[in-house]
Amino acid sequence: MVVLSPCGKESLDALLAKVSDEGKVSGFVFGVTSADGEIYFNGRGHHIIDDPTSSEMSPDSVFAICSQTKLITHIAALKLLEQGLLDPETPAAQYIPELTNPVIVEDEFAEPVTCRPASNIIKIRHLLNSTSGMFYPMKGASPNKQLDAYAAPHSKFNPVSEFLSLIQECLGDLPGIPLKFEPGTDFTYGWGSDILGFVIEKVTGQNLETFLYAHLFYPLGMKTSFYLTPELKSRFVLLTLRREGKLTPWDGIPILGERDPANVTRHLGGTGLYSSLKDYLTLLRHLLQIYAEKAVNPICSKRIVEDLFKPTLNAAGVKSFSRMMEQMDPFSAPNGYQWSNATALCTADWPRRRKAGTAFWMGWLGTHHFMDPMSGVAAVFGTQILPTLEHEELSLIARLEETLYAALLPG
């Protein structure tokens, strides 16, 4: 059991107030839990930047959690593996035929892009640990721009095939799904979780929303959904844009993707969920409880939770992921990274912050989480801002985390 010191809450509250008064970040929330219960949750600001008449940030504020969706999708897939309904060695093309003949792209920035047929096949295990070779294209990308395949309208007739076509065409007229390397040989960040979500749908005969609701969200009392329903929309935090150093409300550009529940036909396991971070913290607390063998009616086995914290990458993959982290977050540790079958891992302590063995990740629009089983805590942070991975946002997270760890005491 872990608790905040008597002055811990006051220190966190004071930091939140100071940052809010400085006016350098959009509205945000920060929450912390142990396996025994929530130990802190607070927020500052409003759902619409510079609009004090809009709702105040609160535990019930709803966010587009983007890539924080991935952890949830992978837990669902690991449940199917444990039940024997999915095999890690099965070719992914058995469920998604468009993956039958992928190609290795030599240089995505070349004109024209050249490629060669892949020798290895993409297996389910490659989707689980981001070693399939499927990658988010950087050609034409910017921190302010959603990827075209995510931003595109959803087909009413064959939304999955349409999505695969968008991936295949993202670098031009390629003869197959583009890969950065031979499946299983390296790490890259990309479309794998979306494909894994489509596999779950094929295996279960249910769309991903229905499956996740039945097996994760409903048992935990979470309102998380792929659909921005009127109830969720009433609590939704509007995106803030930093333009020429000034924070302004989102004006609809860039296009972020389909948001009308009536038009959502493609359930994207890599990016598509809306959630309050209080609900996401509920999930993290439940996972800590399973890990500590304290859970009542667990949604999955301890073996699955332990799998979330087990490194899977070879040396090449570790090098690639470490380079990616160095580019993403200047406040993170300079080394000590791995990837499990679901999420990122720290293999070394971050000074005055999370410990080795922590699982963590983030979302494109400014949501973050970590689970530190060694310290017995999990935490969430959330705002909605572009450009992604803003310096002020990352600096605040580091300061909050340092303040938190300085205040933790054994219960």
mmCIF file of C-alpha atoms in Angstrom:
data_model
loop_
_atom_site.group_PDB
_atom_site.id
_atom_site.type_symbol
_atom_site.label_atom_id
_atom_site.label_comp_id
_atom_site.label_asym_id
_atom_site.label_seq_id
_atom_site.Cartn_x
_atom_site.Cartn_y
_atom_site.Cartn_z
ATOM 1 C CA MET A 1 0.000 0.000 0.000
ATOM 2 C CA VAL A 2 1.226 3.515 -0.813
ATOM 3 C CA VAL A 3 -0.163 6.917 0.216
ATOM 4 C CA LEU A 4 0.608 10.605 -0.244
ATOM 5 C CA SER A 5 2.488 12.309 2.578
ATOM 6 C CA PRO A 6 0.494 14.858 4.615
ATOM 7 C CA CYS A 7 1.827 17.702 2.487
ATOM 8 C CA GLY A 8 1.768 15.745 -0.784
ATOM 9 C CA LYS A 9 -1.708 16.819 -1.878
ATOM 10 C CA GLU A 10 -0.954 20.435 -1.001
ATOM 11 C CA SER A 11 2.263 20.330 -3.057
ATOM 12 C CA LEU A 12 0.463 18.931 -6.098
ATOM 13 C CA ASP A 13 -2.429 21.386 -5.727
ATOM 14 C CA ALA A 14 0.030 24.276 -5.495
ATOM 15 C CA LEU A 15 1.857 23.160 -8.636
ATOM 16 C CA LEU A 16 -1.388 22.829 -10.585
ATOM 17 C CA ALA A 17 -2.484 26.298 -9.489
ATOM 18 C CA LYS A 18 0.885 27.845 -10.360
ATOM 19 C CA VAL A 19 0.938 26.304 -13.828
ATOM 20 C CA SER A 20 -2.645 27.338 -14.495
ATOM 21 C CA ASP A 21 -1.917 30.929 -13.433
ATOM 22 C CA GLU A 22 1.069 31.048 -15.810
ATOM 23 C CA GLY A 23 -1.300 30.383 -18.716
ATOM 24 C CA LYS A 24 1.207 28.368 -20.749
ATOM 25 C CA VAL A 25 -0.877 25.187 -21.052
ATOM 26 C CA SER A 26 -4.465 24.390 -21.937
ATOM 27 C CA GLY A 27 -6.887 22.887 -19.414
ATOM 28 C CA PHE A 28 -5.607 19.639 -17.904
ATOM 29 C CA VAL A 29 -6.180 16.936 -15.295
ATOM 30 C CA PHE A 30 -3.806 14.758 -13.280
ATOM 31 C CA GLY A 31 -4.798 11.647 -11.350
ATOM 32 C CA VAL A 32 -2.995 9.002 -9.306
ATOM 33 C CA THR A 33 -4.045 5.660 -7.877
ATOM 34 C CA SER A 34 -2.630 2.776 -5.902
ATOM 35 C CA ALA A 35 -4.017 -0.737 -6.021
ATOM 36 C CA ASP A 36 -6.075 0.195 -2.967
ATOM 37 C CA GLY A 37 -7.760 3.272 -4.395
ATOM 38 C CA GLU A 38 -7.433 6.719 -5.899
ATOM 39 C CA ILE A 39 -4.990 8.911 -3.974
ATOM 40 C CA TYR A 40 -5.161 12.118 -6.026
ATOM 41 C CA PHE A 41 -7.200 13.688 -8.817
ATOM 42 C CA ASN A 42 -7.388 17.344 -9.739
ATOM 43 C CA GLY A 43 -7.496 19.630 -12.741
ATOM 44 C CA ARG A 44 -7.222 23.247 -13.832
ATOM 45 C CA GLY A 45 -8.671 25.278 -16.662
ATOM 46 C CA HIS A 46 -11.755 24.886 -18.824
ATOM 47 C CA HIS A 47 -12.988 22.664 -21.634
ATOM 48 C CA ILE A 48 -12.550 25.565 -24.078
ATOM 49 C CA ILE A 49 -9.388 27.646 -23.807
ATOM 50 C CA ASP A 50 -10.023 31.277 -22.762
ATOM 51 C CA ASP A 51 -13.737 30.597 -22.208
ATOM 52 C CA PRO A 52 -14.488 30.733 -18.477
ATOM 53 C CA THR A 53 -18.163 30.021 -19.221
ATOM 54 C CA SER A 54 -17.274 26.529 -20.490
ATOM 55 C CA SER A 55 -17.093 23.555 -18.128
ATOM 56 C CA GLU A 56 -14.198 23.333 -15.695
ATOM 57 C CA MET A 57 -11.730 20.485 -16.100
ATOM 58 C CA SER A 58 -12.728 17.632 -13.798
ATOM 59 C CA PRO A 59 -12.356 13.869 -13.324
ATOM 60 C CA ASP A 60 -15.374 13.459 -15.635
ATOM 61 C CA SER A 61 -13.895 15.494 -18.516
ATOM 62 C CA VAL A 62 -13.776 13.398 -21.698
ATOM 63 C CA PHE A 63 -10.753 13.194 -24.014
ATOM 64 C CA ALA A 64 -9.892 11.710 -27.365
ATOM 65 C CA ILE A 65 -7.260 9.357 -25.937
ATOM 66 C CA CYS A 66 -5.814 8.393 -29.343
ATOM 67 C CA SER A 67 -2.933 5.915 -28.898
ATOM 68 C CA GLN A 68 -3.882 5.156 -25.308
ATOM 69 C CA THR A 69 -6.475 3.008 -27.085
ATOM 70 C CA LYS A 70 -3.669 0.577 -27.953
ATOM 71 C CA LEU A 71 -3.222 -0.812 -24.430
ATOM 72 C CA ILE A 72 -6.924 -1.670 -24.239
ATOM 73 C CA THR A 73 -6.945 -3.373 -27.645
ATOM 74 C CA HIS A 74 -3.894 -5.450 -26.766
ATOM 75 C CA ILE A 75 -5.362 -6.581 -23.444
ATOM 76 C CA ALA A 76 -8.390 -7.809 -25.404
ATOM 77 C CA ALA A 77 -6.150 -9.701 -27.833
ATOM 78 C CA LEU A 78 -4.155 -11.265 -24.990
ATOM 79 C CA LYS A 79 -7.427 -12.509 -23.489
ATOM 80 C CA LEU A 80 -8.209 -14.270 -26.782
ATOM 81 C CA LEU A 81 -4.730 -15.807 -26.841
ATOM 82 C CA GLU A 82 -5.166 -17.155 -23.324
ATOM 83 C CA GLN A 83 -8.550 -18.614 -24.262
ATOM 84 C CA GLY A 84 -7.004 -20.408 -27.231
ATOM 85 C CA LEU A 85 -9.076 -18.420 -29.721
ATOM 86 C CA LEU A 86 -6.011 -16.730 -31.184
ATOM 87 C CA ASP A 87 -2.497 -18.075 -31.787
ATOM 88 C CA PRO A 88 0.549 -15.771 -31.821
ATOM 89 C CA GLU A 89 2.112 -17.787 -34.653
ATOM 90 C CA THR A 90 -0.914 -17.531 -36.944
ATOM 91 C CA PRO A 91 -0.330 -15.435 -40.086
ATOM 92 C CA ALA A 92 -2.286 -12.194 -39.784
ATOM 93 C CA ALA A 93 -3.324 -12.615 -43.425
ATOM 94 C CA GLN A 94 -5.503 -15.524 -42.327
ATOM 95 C CA TYR A 95 -7.839 -12.866 -40.898
ATOM 96 C CA ILE A 96 -6.855 -9.847 -43.021
ATOM 97 C CA PRO A 97 -6.160 -11.051 -46.605
ATOM 98 C CA GLU A 98 -4.724 -7.655 -47.616
ATOM 99 C CA LEU A 99 -1.616 -8.555 -45.561
ATOM 100 C CA THR A 100 -0.787 -11.549 -47.784
ATOM 101 C CA ASN A 101 1.913 -9.899 -49.917
ATOM 102 C CA PRO A 102 3.441 -6.952 -48.046
ATOM 103 C CA VAL A 103 6.412 -5.046 -49.449
ATOM 104 C CA ILE A 104 9.538 -3.586 -47.850
ATOM 105 C CA VAL A 105 9.887 0.126 -48.632
ATOM 106 C CA GLU A 106 13.508 1.060 -49.271
ATOM 107 C CA ASP A 107 13.088 4.814 -48.621
ATOM 108 C CA GLU A 108 9.696 6.412 -48.040
ATOM 109 C CA PHE A 109 11.080 9.847 -48.996
ATOM 110 C CA ALA A 110 12.424 8.716 -52.378
ATOM 111 C CA GLU A 111 10.788 9.815 -55.644
ATOM 112 C CA PRO A 112 9.472 7.422 -56.705
ATOM 113 C CA VAL A 113 9.237 5.097 -53.710
ATOM 114 C CA THR A 114 10.805 1.720 -54.461
ATOM 115 C CA CYS A 115 10.018 -1.547 -52.711
ATOM 116 C CA ARG A 116 10.655 -5.280 -52.734
ATOM 117 C CA PRO A 117 8.510 -8.245 -51.669
ATOM 118 C CA ALA A 118 8.813 -9.176 -47.996
ATOM 119 C CA SER A 119 10.294 -12.607 -47.296
ATOM 120 C CA ASN A 120 8.748 -13.045 -43.840
ATOM 121 C CA ILE A 121 5.030 -13.196 -43.113
ATOM 122 C CA ILE A 122 3.305 -10.963 -40.577
ATOM 123 C CA LYS A 123 2.212 -13.039 -37.580
ATOM 124 C CA ILE A 124 -0.150 -12.142 -34.757
ATOM 125 C CA ARG A 125 2.803 -11.851 -32.377
ATOM 126 C CA HIS A 126 4.295 -9.145 -34.608
ATOM 127 C CA LEU A 127 1.105 -7.108 -34.268
ATOM 128 C CA LEU A 128 1.243 -7.509 -30.494
ATOM 129 C CA ASN A 129 4.747 -6.100 -30.006
ATOM 130 C CA SER A 130 5.037 -3.607 -32.888
ATOM 131 C CA THR A 131 7.499 -5.668 -34.928
ATOM 132 C CA SER A 132 5.292 -6.228 -37.995
ATOM 133 C CA GLY A 133 7.085 -3.501 -39.946
ATOM 134 C CA MET A 134 3.867 -1.539 -40.545
ATOM 135 C CA PHE A 135 4.671 2.089 -39.882
ATOM 136 C CA TYR A 136 3.119 5.528 -39.687
ATOM 137 C CA PRO A 137 4.454 7.375 -42.757
ATOM 138 C CA MET A 138 6.544 10.454 -42.024
ATOM 139 C CA LYS A 139 6.457 11.709 -45.603
ATOM 140 C CA GLY A 140 4.203 14.763 -45.562
ATOM 141 C CA ALA A 141 3.543 14.391 -41.830
ATOM 142 C CA SER A 142 3.591 17.220 -39.302
ATOM 143 C CA PRO A 143 2.885 17.504 -35.555
ATOM 144 C CA ASN A 144 -0.341 19.353 -36.423
ATOM 145 C CA LYS A 145 -1.692 16.932 -39.025
ATOM 146 C CA GLN A 146 -3.686 13.754 -38.550
ATOM 147 C CA LEU A 147 -2.631 10.797 -40.694
ATOM 148 C CA ASP A 148 -4.768 10.526 -43.823
ATOM 149 C CA ALA A 149 -5.942 6.973 -43.077
ATOM 150 C CA TYR A 150 -7.193 8.089 -39.651
ATOM 151 C CA ALA A 151 -8.769 11.326 -40.905
ATOM 152 C CA ALA A 152 -10.645 9.727 -43.819
ATOM 153 C CA PRO A 153 -14.444 9.292 -43.686
ATOM 154 C CA HIS A 154 -15.676 5.773 -42.888
ATOM 155 C CA SER A 155 -17.152 3.603 -45.611
ATOM 156 C CA LYS A 156 -20.600 2.182 -44.893
ATOM 157 C CA PHE A 157 -19.891 -0.987 -46.865
ATOM 158 C CA ASN A 158 -16.346 -2.298 -46.306
ATOM 159 C CA PRO A 159 -14.589 -0.009 -43.827
ATOM 160 C CA VAL A 160 -11.723 -2.396 -43.018
ATOM 161 C CA SER A 161 -10.737 -3.019 -46.649
ATOM 162 C CA GLU A 162 -11.004 0.707 -47.281
ATOM 163 C CA PHE A 163 -8.611 1.369 -44.380
ATOM 164 C CA LEU A 164 -6.112 -1.179 -45.719
ATOM 165 C CA SER A 165 -6.298 0.493 -49.132
ATOM 166 C CA LEU A 166 -5.540 3.862 -47.550
ATOM 167 C CA ILE A 167 -2.465 2.384 -45.849
ATOM 168 C CA GLN A 168 -1.292 0.753 -49.073
ATOM 169 C CA GLU A 169 -1.724 3.979 -51.037
ATOM 170 C CA CYS A 170 -0.177 6.335 -48.472
ATOM 171 C CA LEU A 171 3.199 6.319 -50.268
ATOM 172 C CA GLY A 172 1.919 5.939 -53.804
ATOM 173 C CA ASP A 173 0.899 3.065 -56.030
ATOM 174 C CA LEU A 174 2.500 0.161 -54.144
ATOM 175 C CA PRO A 175 1.710 -3.513 -54.875
ATOM 176 C CA GLY A 176 1.199 -4.394 -51.197
ATOM 177 C CA ILE A 177 1.002 -3.063 -47.647
ATOM 178 C CA PRO A 178 4.237 -1.100 -47.004
ATOM 179 C CA LEU A 179 6.638 -2.295 -44.302
ATOM 180 C CA LYS A 180 9.801 -0.684 -42.965
ATOM 181 C CA PHE A 181 11.616 -4.015 -42.466
ATOM 182 C CA GLU A 182 11.105 -7.764 -42.500
ATOM 183 C CA PRO A 183 8.434 -8.733 -39.939
ATOM 184 C CA GLY A 184 9.914 -9.758 -36.599
ATOM 185 C CA THR A 185 13.340 -8.158 -37.100
ATOM 186 C CA ASP A 186 12.950 -4.648 -35.609
ATOM 187 C CA PHE A 187 10.540 -2.201 -33.943
ATOM 188 C CA THR A 188 8.513 0.559 -35.524
ATOM 189 C CA TYR A 189 5.432 2.453 -34.432
ATOM 190 C CA GLY A 190 2.439 2.200 -36.695
ATOM 191 C CA TRP A 191 -0.805 0.578 -37.761
ATOM 192 C CA GLY A 192 -0.365 -2.765 -35.977
ATOM 193 C CA SER A 193 -2.870 -2.097 -33.181
ATOM 194 C CA ASP A 194 -5.549 -1.098 -35.687
ATOM 195 C CA ILE A 195 -4.987 -4.360 -37.563
ATOM 196 C CA LEU A 196 -5.051 -6.273 -34.266
ATOM 197 C CA GLY A 197 -8.442 -4.722 -33.552
ATOM 198 C CA PHE A 198 -9.737 -5.946 -36.918
ATOM 199 C CA VAL A 199 -8.405 -9.429 -36.086
ATOM 200 C CA ILE A 200 -10.308 -9.378 -32.782
ATOM 201 C CA GLU A 201 -13.473 -8.568 -34.720
ATOM 202 C CA LYS A 202 -12.908 -11.476 -37.113
ATOM 203 C CA VAL A 203 -12.202 -13.942 -34.278
ATOM 204 C CA THR A 204 -15.150 -12.918 -32.093
ATOM 205 C CA GLY A 205 -17.711 -12.005 -34.738
ATOM 206 C CA GLN A 206 -18.331 -8.732 -32.875
ATOM 207 C CA ASN A 207 -17.200 -5.210 -33.587
ATOM 208 C CA LEU A 208 -14.493 -3.943 -31.258
ATOM 209 C CA GLU A 209 -16.861 -1.599 -29.404
ATOM 210 C CA THR A 210 -19.181 -4.467 -28.503
ATOM 211 C CA PHE A 211 -16.371 -6.795 -27.426
ATOM 212 C CA LEU A 212 -14.559 -4.208 -25.293
ATOM 213 C CA TYR A 213 -17.793 -3.083 -23.654
ATOM 214 C CA ALA A 214 -18.719 -6.629 -22.648
ATOM 215 C CA HIS A 215 -15.283 -7.752 -21.447
ATOM 216 C CA LEU A 216 -13.587 -4.591 -20.133
ATOM 217 C CA PHE A 217 -15.711 -1.460 -19.919
ATOM 218 C CA TYR A 218 -18.975 -2.750 -18.450
ATOM 219 C CA PRO A 219 -17.321 -4.912 -15.743
ATOM 220 C CA LEU A 220 -15.275 -1.891 -14.611
ATOM 221 C CA GLY A 221 -18.063 0.674 -14.915
ATOM 222 C CA MET A 222 -16.227 2.598 -17.637
ATOM 223 C CA LYS A 223 -18.108 4.831 -20.109
ATOM 224 C CA THR A 224 -15.226 4.626 -22.616
ATOM 225 C CA SER A 225 -16.402 4.268 -26.222
ATOM 226 C CA PHE A 226 -15.513 4.592 -29.903
ATOM 227 C CA TYR A 227 -18.669 6.689 -30.226
ATOM 228 C CA LEU A 228 -18.715 10.331 -29.141
ATOM 229 C CA THR A 229 -22.278 9.999 -27.883
ATOM 230 C CA PRO A 230 -24.296 13.042 -26.760
ATOM 231 C CA GLU A 231 -23.522 12.144 -23.132
ATOM 232 C CA LEU A 232 -19.764 11.951 -23.757
ATOM 233 C CA LYS A 233 -19.848 15.013 -26.014
ATOM 234 C CA SER A 234 -21.401 17.061 -23.203
ATOM 235 C CA ARG A 235 -18.215 16.447 -21.184
ATOM 236 C CA PHE A 236 -15.770 16.610 -24.105
ATOM 237 C CA VAL A 237 -12.664 18.819 -23.941
ATOM 238 C CA LEU A 238 -12.223 20.938 -27.072
ATOM 239 C CA LEU A 239 -8.819 20.786 -28.737
ATOM 240 C CA THR A 240 -6.461 23.739 -28.247
ATOM 241 C CA LEU A 241 -3.997 24.840 -30.932
ATOM 242 C CA ARG A 242 -0.763 26.701 -30.247
ATOM 243 C CA ARG A 243 -0.314 29.088 -33.162
ATOM 244 C CA GLU A 244 2.598 31.517 -33.157
ATOM 245 C CA GLY A 245 2.942 30.981 -29.432
ATOM 246 C CA LYS A 246 -0.710 31.724 -28.638
ATOM 247 C CA LEU A 247 -3.260 29.196 -27.363
ATOM 248 C CA THR A 248 -6.468 29.265 -29.417
ATOM 249 C CA PRO A 249 -9.562 27.018 -29.656
ATOM 250 C CA TRP A 250 -9.653 24.402 -32.412
ATOM 251 C CA ASP A 251 -11.395 25.673 -35.543
ATOM 252 C CA GLY A 252 -11.895 22.327 -37.283
ATOM 253 C CA ILE A 253 -8.499 22.322 -38.997
ATOM 254 C CA PRO A 254 -6.740 19.929 -38.970
ATOM 255 C CA ILE A 255 -9.391 17.284 -39.581
ATOM 256 C CA LEU A 256 -9.092 14.777 -36.745
ATOM 257 C CA GLY A 257 -11.255 11.933 -38.019
ATOM 258 C CA GLU A 258 -14.858 10.763 -37.974
ATOM 259 C CA ARG A 259 -16.653 11.855 -34.792
ATOM 260 C CA ASP A 260 -20.340 11.438 -35.598
ATOM 261 C CA PRO A 261 -21.477 8.189 -33.904
ATOM 262 C CA ALA A 262 -23.876 7.564 -36.792
ATOM 263 C CA ASN A 263 -20.954 7.503 -39.240
ATOM 264 C CA VAL A 264 -18.380 5.504 -37.245
ATOM 265 C CA THR A 265 -18.126 2.119 -38.963
ATOM 266 C CA ARG A 266 -14.406 1.494 -38.483
ATOM 267 C CA HIS A 267 -13.322 0.769 -34.910
ATOM 268 C CA LEU A 268 -9.639 1.665 -34.786
ATOM 269 C CA GLY A 269 -7.821 -0.267 -32.076
ATOM 270 C CA GLY A 270 -4.835 2.043 -32.319
ATOM 271 C CA THR A 271 -6.487 5.408 -31.827
ATOM 272 C CA GLY A 272 -10.282 5.557 -31.720
ATOM 273 C CA LEU A 273 -11.505 5.714 -28.105
ATOM 274 C CA TYR A 274 -13.045 8.547 -26.097
ATOM 275 C CA SER A 275 -12.752 8.374 -22.327
ATOM 276 C CA SER A 276 -12.546 10.305 -19.116
ATOM 277 C CA LEU A 277 -9.160 9.831 -17.507
ATOM 278 C CA LYS A 278 -10.900 8.874 -14.287
ATOM 279 C CA ASP A 279 -12.241 5.854 -16.179
ATOM 280 C CA TYR A 280 -8.808 5.138 -17.638
ATOM 281 C CA LEU A 281 -7.349 5.353 -14.130
ATOM 282 C CA THR A 282 -9.983 2.830 -13.031
ATOM 283 C CA LEU A 283 -8.572 0.402 -15.599
ATOM 284 C CA LEU A 284 -4.986 1.019 -14.465
ATOM 285 C CA ARG A 285 -5.958 0.522 -10.813
ATOM 286 C CA HIS A 286 -7.675 -2.750 -11.690
ATOM 287 C CA LEU A 287 -4.533 -3.948 -13.495
ATOM 288 C CA LEU A 288 -2.435 -3.081 -10.427
ATOM 289 C CA GLN A 289 -4.924 -5.022 -8.309
ATOM 290 C CA ILE A 290 -4.625 -8.074 -10.555
ATOM 291 C CA TYR A 291 -0.827 -7.787 -10.435
ATOM 292 C CA ALA A 292 -0.944 -7.626 -6.617
ATOM 293 C CA GLU A 293 -3.563 -10.427 -6.458
ATOM 294 C CA LYS A 294 -6.092 -8.072 -4.855
ATOM 295 C CA ALA A 295 -8.661 -7.856 -7.653
ATOM 296 C CA VAL A 296 -12.313 -8.762 -7.178
ATOM 297 C CA ASN A 297 -13.830 -10.204 -10.365
ATOM 298 C CA PRO A 298 -10.702 -9.578 -12.479
ATOM 299 C CA ILE A 299 -11.218 -8.840 -16.167
ATOM 300 C CA CYS A 300 -8.179 -10.951 -17.062
ATOM 301 C CA SER A 301 -5.633 -13.283 -15.499
ATOM 302 C CA LYS A 302 -2.498 -12.254 -13.630
ATOM 303 C CA ARG A 303 -0.517 -13.902 -16.425
ATOM 304 C CA ILE A 304 -1.907 -11.396 -18.928
ATOM 305 C CA VAL A 305 -1.089 -8.447 -16.669
ATOM 306 C CA GLU A 306 2.433 -9.769 -16.129
ATOM 307 C CA ASP A 307 2.758 -9.979 -19.911
ATOM 308 C CA LEU A 308 2.191 -6.216 -20.090
ATOM 309 C CA PHE A 309 5.485 -5.725 -18.252
ATOM 310 C CA LYS A 310 7.656 -8.287 -20.104
ATOM 311 C CA PRO A 311 10.198 -7.016 -22.670
ATOM 312 C CA THR A 312 9.920 -8.546 -26.150
ATOM 313 C CA LEU A 313 12.265 -6.594 -28.449
ATOM 314 C CA ASN A 314 15.594 -7.757 -29.845
ATOM 315 C CA ALA A 315 18.655 -5.474 -29.842
ATOM 316 C CA ALA A 316 17.681 -3.791 -33.105
ATOM 317 C CA GLY A 317 14.196 -3.099 -31.782
ATOM 318 C CA VAL A 318 15.519 -1.637 -28.526
ATOM 319 C CA LYS A 319 17.805 0.684 -30.479
ATOM 320 C CA SER A 320 14.969 1.859 -32.726
ATOM 321 C CA PHE A 321 12.533 2.453 -29.877
ATOM 322 C CA SER A 322 15.161 4.224 -27.751
ATOM 323 C CA ARG A 323 15.893 6.557 -30.671
ATOM 324 C CA MET A 324 12.174 7.257 -31.022
ATOM 325 C CA MET A 325 11.826 8.129 -27.315
ATOM 326 C CA GLU A 326 14.842 10.426 -27.472
ATOM 327 C CA GLN A 327 13.156 12.372 -30.266
ATOM 328 C CA MET A 328 9.735 12.452 -28.594
ATOM 329 C CA ASP A 329 10.370 13.495 -24.999
ATOM 330 C CA PRO A 330 13.408 15.551 -23.908
ATOM 331 C CA PHE A 331 12.411 15.024 -20.268
ATOM 332 C CA SER A 332 12.528 11.219 -20.437
ATOM 333 C CA ALA A 333 15.515 9.088 -19.458
ATOM 334 C CA PRO A 334 18.298 8.895 -22.091
ATOM 335 C CA ASN A 335 18.130 5.103 -22.302
ATOM 336 C CA GLY A 336 16.508 2.023 -20.812
ATOM 337 C CA TYR A 337 13.506 1.243 -23.018
ATOM 338 C CA GLN A 338 11.666 -1.847 -24.188
ATOM 339 C CA TRP A 339 8.249 -2.810 -25.565
ATOM 340 C CA SER A 340 5.979 -5.576 -24.296
ATOM 341 C CA ASN A 341 3.085 -7.265 -26.075
ATOM 342 C CA ALA A 342 1.027 -4.157 -25.395
ATOM 343 C CA THR A 343 2.955 -1.048 -24.437
ATOM 344 C CA ALA A 344 6.208 0.783 -23.724
ATOM 345 C CA LEU A 345 8.430 -0.175 -20.789
ATOM 346 C CA CYS A 346 11.152 1.516 -18.745
ATOM 347 C CA THR A 347 14.072 -0.799 -18.020
ATOM 348 C CA ALA A 348 15.870 1.833 -15.931
ATOM 349 C CA ASP A 349 14.739 4.309 -13.285
ATOM 350 C CA TRP A 350 13.904 7.844 -14.360
ATOM 351 C CA PRO A 351 15.626 10.025 -11.723
ATOM 352 C CA ARG A 352 13.083 11.255 -9.129
ATOM 353 C CA ARG A 353 10.301 9.742 -11.266
ATOM 354 C CA ARG A 354 9.011 6.311 -12.348
ATOM 355 C CA LYS A 355 10.968 3.148 -11.610
ATOM 356 C CA ALA A 356 12.390 0.420 -13.827
ATOM 357 C CA GLY A 357 9.598 -1.937 -14.830
ATOM 358 C CA THR A 358 7.064 0.852 -15.423
ATOM 359 C CA ALA A 359 4.654 0.466 -18.344
ATOM 360 C CA PHE A 360 3.617 3.690 -20.040
ATOM 361 C CA TRP A 361 2.320 5.388 -23.153
ATOM 362 C CA MET A 362 0.544 8.463 -24.461
ATOM 363 C CA GLY A 363 -1.955 9.797 -26.990
ATOM 364 C CA TRP A 364 -1.391 12.157 -29.905
ATOM 365 C CA LEU A 365 -3.561 14.956 -28.472
ATOM 366 C CA GLY A 366 -1.923 15.116 -25.047
ATOM 367 C CA THR A 367 -3.060 12.247 -22.822
ATOM 368 C CA HIS A 368 -0.520 10.142 -20.919
ATOM 369 C CA HIS A 369 -0.435 7.273 -18.428
ATOM 370 C CA PHE A 370 1.986 5.032 -16.572
ATOM 371 C CA MET A 371 1.813 2.013 -14.251
ATOM 372 C CA ASP A 372 4.705 1.574 -11.824
ATOM 373 C CA PRO A 373 4.219 -1.732 -9.981
ATOM 374 C CA MET A 374 7.493 -1.337 -8.079
ATOM 375 C CA SER A 375 6.242 1.884 -6.473
ATOM 376 C CA GLY A 376 2.637 0.673 -6.382
ATOM 377 C CA VAL A 377 1.120 3.590 -8.303
ATOM 378 C CA ALA A 378 -0.391 4.440 -11.663
ATOM 379 C CA ALA A 379 -1.091 7.920 -12.996
ATOM 380 C CA VAL A 380 -2.868 9.732 -15.818
ATOM 381 C CA PHE A 381 -2.409 13.188 -17.290
ATOM 382 C CA GLY A 382 -4.638 14.737 -19.899
ATOM 383 C CA THR A 383 -5.013 17.815 -22.031
ATOM 384 C CA GLN A 384 -6.034 18.273 -25.676
ATOM 385 C CA ILE A 385 -3.466 20.273 -27.633
ATOM 386 C CA LEU A 386 -1.571 20.456 -30.899
ATOM 387 C CA PRO A 387 1.229 20.426 -31.916
ATOM 388 C CA THR A 388 1.670 17.036 -30.328
ATOM 389 C CA LEU A 389 4.199 16.433 -27.531
ATOM 390 C CA GLU A 390 4.431 20.103 -26.659
ATOM 391 C CA HIS A 391 7.414 21.233 -24.581
ATOM 392 C CA GLU A 392 5.187 22.895 -21.966
ATOM 393 C CA GLU A 393 3.021 19.765 -21.728
ATOM 394 C CA LEU A 394 5.988 17.410 -21.284
ATOM 395 C CA SER A 395 7.666 19.768 -18.816
ATOM 396 C CA LEU A 396 4.510 19.878 -16.699
ATOM 397 C CA ILE A 397 4.217 16.086 -16.676
ATOM 398 C CA ALA A 398 7.820 15.802 -15.476
ATOM 399 C CA ARG A 399 7.219 18.342 -12.689
ATOM 400 C CA LEU A 400 4.000 16.639 -11.594
ATOM 401 C CA GLU A 401 5.672 13.249 -11.532
ATOM 402 C CA GLU A 402 8.655 14.502 -9.521
ATOM 403 C CA THR A 403 6.307 16.163 -7.032
ATOM 404 C CA LEU A 404 4.274 12.968 -6.763
ATOM 405 C CA TYR A 405 7.239 10.675 -6.116
ATOM 406 C CA ALA A 406 8.663 13.055 -3.517
ATOM 407 C CA ALA A 407 5.356 12.743 -1.641
ATOM 408 C CA LEU A 408 4.837 8.953 -1.748
ATOM 409 C CA LEU A 409 4.969 7.051 1.526
ATOM 410 C CA PRO A 410 4.329 3.397 2.418
ATOM 411 C CA GLY A 411 0.871 3.009 3.935
#
